[in-house]
Structure formats: C-alpha cells, structure tokens
PDB file of C-alpha atoms in Angstrom:
ATOM      1  CA  MET A   1     -18.072  32.264  29.104  1.00  0.00           C
ATOM      2  CA  VAL A   2     -16.847  35.445  27.442  1.00  0.00           C
ATOM      3  CA  ILE A   3     -19.727  37.359  29.020  1.00  0.00           C
ATOM      4  CA  LEU A   4     -18.931  36.698  32.623  1.00  0.00           C
ATOM      5  CA  GLN A   5     -15.268  37.840  31.915  1.00  0.00           C
ATOM      6  CA  LYS A   6     -16.615  41.343  31.620  1.00  0.00           C
ATOM      7  CA  PHE A   7     -17.809  41.566  35.376  1.00  0.00           C
ATOM      8  CA  SER A   8     -15.669  42.216  38.323  1.00  0.00           C
ATOM      9  CA  SER A   9     -15.114  39.687  40.841  1.00  0.00           C
ATOM     10  CA  ALA A  10     -17.443  41.311  43.354  1.00  0.00           C
ATOM     11  CA  VAL A  11     -20.430  41.411  40.872  1.00  0.00           C
ATOM     12  CA  LEU A  12     -19.864  37.802  40.169  1.00  0.00           C
ATOM     13  CA  ARG A  13     -19.691  36.774  43.905  1.00  0.00           C
ATOM     14  CA  SER A  14     -22.950  38.887  44.585  1.00  0.00           C
ATOM     15  CA  LEU A  15     -24.836  37.228  41.256  1.00  0.00           C
ATOM     16  CA  ARG A  16     -23.659  33.864  42.647  1.00  0.00           C
ATOM     17  CA  VAL A  17     -25.385  34.400  45.863  1.00  0.00           C
ATOM     18  CA  LEU A  18     -28.455  35.796  44.536  1.00  0.00           C
ATOM     19  CA  SER A  19     -28.955  33.522  41.771  1.00  0.00           C
ATOM     20  CA  ALA A  20     -28.964  30.641  44.297  1.00  0.00           C
ATOM     21  CA  ILE A  21     -31.358  32.506  46.461  1.00  0.00           C
ATOM     22  CA  LEU A  22     -33.686  33.381  43.511  1.00  0.00           C
ATOM     23  CA  GLY A  23     -33.419  29.742  42.145  1.00  0.00           C
ATOM     24  CA  VAL A  24     -34.821  28.214  45.322  1.00  0.00           C
ATOM     25  CA  VAL A  25     -37.535  30.986  45.787  1.00  0.00           C
ATOM     26  CA  ILE A  26     -38.770  30.447  42.144  1.00  0.00           C
ATOM     27  CA  GLY A  27     -38.557  26.836  42.432  1.00  0.00           C
ATOM     28  CA  ASN A  28     -40.684  26.878  45.277  1.00  0.00           C
ATOM     29  CA  ILE A  29     -43.194  28.967  43.458  1.00  0.00           C
ATOM     30  CA  ALA A  30     -43.312  26.538  40.682  1.00  0.00           C
ATOM     31  CA  LEU A  31     -43.735  23.753  42.869  1.00  0.00           C
ATOM     32  CA  ASN A  32     -46.607  25.440  44.568  1.00  0.00           C
ATOM     33  CA  ALA A  33     -48.201  25.893  41.052  1.00  0.00           C
ATOM     34  CA  LEU A  34     -47.730  22.325  40.249  1.00  0.00           C
ATOM     35  CA  SER A  35     -49.253  21.211  43.350  1.00  0.00           C
ATOM     36  CA  ASN A  36     -52.361  23.553  43.102  1.00  0.00           C
ATOM     37  CA  GLN A  37     -52.864  22.106  39.564  1.00  0.00           C
ATOM     38  CA  HIS A  38     -52.100  25.523  37.548  1.00  0.00           C
ATOM     39  CA  PRO A  39     -51.767  25.155  33.828  1.00  0.00           C
ATOM     40  CA  ILE A  40     -48.349  23.653  32.621  1.00  0.00           C
ATOM     41  CA  TRP A  41     -47.609  27.126  30.775  1.00  0.00           C
ATOM     42  CA  ILE A  42     -47.491  28.660  34.326  1.00  0.00           C
ATOM     43  CA  TRP A  43     -45.441  26.205  36.156  1.00  0.00           C
ATOM     44  CA  LEU A  44     -42.986  24.659  33.432  1.00  0.00           C
ATOM     45  CA  PRO A  45     -41.418  28.167  32.743  1.00  0.00           C
ATOM     46  CA  LEU A  46     -40.823  28.702  36.467  1.00  0.00           C
ATOM     47  CA  ALA A  47     -39.262  25.518  37.136  1.00  0.00           C
ATOM     48  CA  LEU A  48     -36.934  25.862  33.854  1.00  0.00           C
ATOM     49  CA  LEU A  49     -36.066  29.419  35.451  1.00  0.00           C
ATOM     50  CA  SER A  50     -35.359  27.911  38.567  1.00  0.00           C
ATOM     51  CA  ILE A  51     -33.115  25.306  37.290  1.00  0.00           C
ATOM     52  CA  PHE A  52     -31.202  27.763  35.035  1.00  0.00           C
ATOM     53  CA  LEU A  53     -30.798  29.815  38.211  1.00  0.00           C
ATOM     54  CA  LEU A  54     -29.433  26.999  40.228  1.00  0.00           C
ATOM     55  CA  VAL A  55     -27.056  25.993  37.594  1.00  0.00           C
ATOM     56  CA  LEU A  56     -25.711  29.781  37.203  1.00  0.00           C
ATOM     57  CA  PRO A  57     -23.673  29.542  40.213  1.00  0.00           C
ATOM     58  CA  GLN A  58     -21.577  26.876  38.769  1.00  0.00           C
ATOM     59  CA  LEU A  59     -20.851  28.822  35.781  1.00  0.00           C
ATOM     60  CA  LEU A  60     -20.012  31.735  38.121  1.00  0.00           C
ATOM     61  CA  LYS A  61     -17.550  29.520  40.252  1.00  0.00           C
ATOM     62  CA  ARG A  62     -15.888  28.232  37.157  1.00  0.00           C
ATOM     63  CA  GLU A  63     -15.165  32.239  36.258  1.00  0.00           C
ATOM     64  CA  LEU A  64     -14.063  33.246  39.682  1.00  0.00           C
ATOM     65  CA  ASP A  65     -11.862  30.075  39.954  1.00  0.00           C
ATOM     66  CA  ARG A  66      -9.706  31.680  36.930  1.00  0.00           C
ATOM     67  CA  ARG A  67      -9.055  34.813  39.137  1.00  0.00           C
ATOM     68  CA  PRO A  68      -6.572  35.364  41.981  1.00  0.00           C
ATOM     69  CA  LEU A  69      -7.585  34.073  45.361  1.00  0.00           C
ATOM     70  CA  GLU A  70      -8.056  37.396  46.880  1.00  0.00           C
ATOM     71  CA  GLU A  71     -10.766  38.373  44.424  1.00  0.00           C
ATOM     72  CA  ARG A  72     -12.567  34.887  44.818  1.00  0.00           C
ATOM     73  CA  GLN A  73     -13.575  35.410  48.448  1.00  0.00           C
ATOM     74  CA  PHE A  74     -15.665  37.807  50.383  1.00  0.00           C
ATOM     75  CA  THR A  75     -14.203  40.288  52.695  1.00  0.00           C
ATOM     76  CA  PRO A  76     -15.170  39.760  56.396  1.00  0.00           C
ATOM     77  CA  LYS A  77     -17.044  43.166  55.988  1.00  0.00           C
ATOM     78  CA  GLN A  78     -19.429  41.670  53.265  1.00  0.00           C
ATOM     79  CA  ILE A  79     -19.792  38.560  55.071  1.00  0.00           C
ATOM     80  CA  TYR A  80     -20.742  40.526  58.250  1.00  0.00           C
ATOM     81  CA  ALA A  81     -23.147  42.792  56.269  1.00  0.00           C
ATOM     82  CA  GLY A  82     -24.736  39.801  54.686  1.00  0.00           C
ATOM     83  CA  MET A  83     -25.208  38.155  58.128  1.00  0.00           C
ATOM     84  CA  GLY A  84     -26.825  41.568  59.374  1.00  0.00           C
ATOM     85  CA  LEU A  85     -29.177  41.785  56.388  1.00  0.00           C
ATOM     86  CA  ALA A  86     -29.951  38.156  56.678  1.00  0.00           C
ATOM     87  CA  HIS A  87     -30.898  38.584  60.549  1.00  0.00           C
ATOM     88  CA  SER A  88     -33.082  41.856  59.511  1.00  0.00           C
ATOM     89  CA  ALA A  89     -34.893  39.887  56.967  1.00  0.00           C
ATOM     90  CA  ILE A  90     -35.665  37.277  59.700  1.00  0.00           C
ATOM     91  CA  ILE A  91     -37.095  39.900  61.972  1.00  0.00           C
ATOM     92  CA  LEU A  92     -39.125  41.573  59.377  1.00  0.00           C
ATOM     93  CA  ALA A  93     -40.691  38.384  58.249  1.00  0.00           C
ATOM     94  CA  GLY A  94     -41.345  37.448  61.762  1.00  0.00           C
ATOM     95  CA  VAL A  95     -43.000  40.741  62.217  1.00  0.00           C
ATOM     96  CA  TYR A  96     -45.167  40.248  59.134  1.00  0.00           C
ATOM     97  CA  ARG A  97     -46.211  36.676  60.228  1.00  0.00           C
ATOM     98  CA  LEU A  98     -46.962  37.942  63.398  1.00  0.00           C
ATOM     99  CA  LEU A  99     -49.448  40.435  62.076  1.00  0.00           C
ATOM    100  CA  MET A 100     -50.852  38.077  59.871  1.00  0.00           C
ATOM    101  CA  VAL A 101     -51.386  34.964  62.337  1.00  0.00           C
ATOM    102  CA  ARG A 102     -54.173  34.625  64.523  1.00  0.00           C
ATOM    103  CA  ASP A 103     -53.444  31.520  66.463  1.00  0.00           C
ATOM    104  CA  ALA A 104     -52.102  32.367  69.828  1.00  0.00           C
ATOM    105  CA  GLU A 105     -49.554  29.572  69.938  1.00  0.00           C
ATOM    106  CA  TRP A 106     -47.847  30.379  66.700  1.00  0.00           C
ATOM    107  CA  ARG A 107     -48.034  34.177  67.872  1.00  0.00           C
ATOM    108  CA  LEU A 108     -45.821  33.185  70.922  1.00  0.00           C
ATOM    109  CA  ILE A 109     -43.436  30.910  68.841  1.00  0.00           C
ATOM    110  CA  ILE A 110     -42.864  33.870  66.374  1.00  0.00           C
ATOM    111  CA  ILE A 111     -42.432  36.337  69.229  1.00  0.00           C
ATOM    112  CA  VAL A 112     -39.688  34.074  70.718  1.00  0.00           C
ATOM    113  CA  VAL A 113     -37.980  33.600  67.658  1.00  0.00           C
ATOM    114  CA  ILE A 114     -37.858  37.600  66.907  1.00  0.00           C
ATOM    115  CA  VAL A 115     -36.679  38.132  70.413  1.00  0.00           C
ATOM    116  CA  LEU A 116     -33.959  35.361  70.013  1.00  0.00           C
ATOM    117  CA  ASP A 117     -32.668  36.830  66.756  1.00  0.00           C
ATOM    118  CA  ILE A 118     -32.801  40.375  68.069  1.00  0.00           C
ATOM    119  CA  CYS A 119     -30.591  39.220  71.052  1.00  0.00           C
ATOM    120  CA  LEU A 120     -28.215  37.594  68.889  1.00  0.00           C
ATOM    121  CA  LEU A 121     -27.953  40.823  66.352  1.00  0.00           C
ATOM    122  CA  ALA A 122     -27.428  42.705  69.580  1.00  0.00           C
ATOM    123  CA  PHE A 123     -24.521  40.299  70.789  1.00  0.00           C
ATOM    124  CA  LEU A 124     -22.786  39.842  67.609  1.00  0.00           C
ATOM    125  CA  THR A 125     -22.715  43.498  66.299  1.00  0.00           C
ATOM    126  CA  PRO A 126     -20.330  44.914  68.796  1.00  0.00           C
ATOM    127  CA  ARG A 127     -18.026  41.894  68.133  1.00  0.00           C
ATOM    128  CA  VAL A 128     -18.547  42.240  64.282  1.00  0.00           C
ATOM    129  CA  LEU A 129     -17.618  46.063  64.511  1.00  0.00           C
ATOM    130  CA  LYS A 130     -14.524  45.165  66.570  1.00  0.00           C
ATOM    131  CA  ILE A 131     -13.422  42.688  63.939  1.00  0.00           C
ATOM    132  CA  ILE A 132     -14.014  45.133  61.046  1.00  0.00           C
ATOM    133  CA  LYS A 133     -12.084  47.777  62.778  1.00  0.00           C
ATOM    134  CA  GLN A 134      -9.226  45.366  63.404  1.00  0.00           C
ATOM    135  CA  SER A 135      -9.241  44.028  59.726  1.00  0.00           C
ATOM    136  CA  GLU A 136      -8.973  47.688  58.553  1.00  0.00           C
ATOM    137  CA  ARG A 137      -5.888  48.548  60.739  1.00  0.00           C
ATOM    138  CA  GLY A 138      -4.160  45.575  59.700  1.00  0.00           C
TER     139      GLY A 138
END
C-alpha cells in the first residue's frame, strides 16, 4: 500500500502491535454487546472494526517484508521496554480489580498474582539493564 510506504519501520512495527491488541479488545466489546442483545447498529460496526484491526497487521507485515531485516525487527531495548510496560499494566489492572472485588478468596488470588508479578519484574529488571548495556557497547 502506498500510504504505508511513507511510515518508518518503527512506526509500522508499533502500529502492528497496537492494531492487534485493539482488534482483540474491540472484538471482545462487540461480542459483549451482542451477548447482551444490544441493537445491531452498536455491535456490527464494532465487529467490522475489530476484523479490520485484526487484518491490518498482515498488511503491515507485507510492507515490513519489503524492507531490510534490521528495520523489520524490534531492538532488545524495545522488547524489554514492552515487557516492562506489560508487567506494569498487569500490576495496575490487579490493583484496580483488588479495589473492586469484595470476595475474600478472589482478593487473595489477585494479591498473589500482583506479588508474583512484582517479584518477576524485580528479578528481571537488573538482568534486562545488563543486557541493554551490553548491546549498547557492542
């Protein structure tokens, strides 16, 4: 596609990830609207948007395949930054659910998940920083 040629490889890689995530989220919203018997004019556009967002990564992949290999791949720094953001999002979502859930058993499960994720993040962060420093040197 001519429009996609104007974007840098970094933008295309980010768009690819974001469109896949948004496609799944919007598809979930569309299915929820359908199961709650909302009118067709609410869930049908959401479903079509979700399908487009799930096809868009394939179009972006075709454009990235035309570029050199170095431009197609994420750098280790970008991968680890994404992992850190994902863990932070899991922790924040867990804290939110912890505040909203009233059941003691679910609260305990959520606390365990949050603590395990914080431990994993604390364990991985020094190693990730070491790998990033090594990749910047060499």
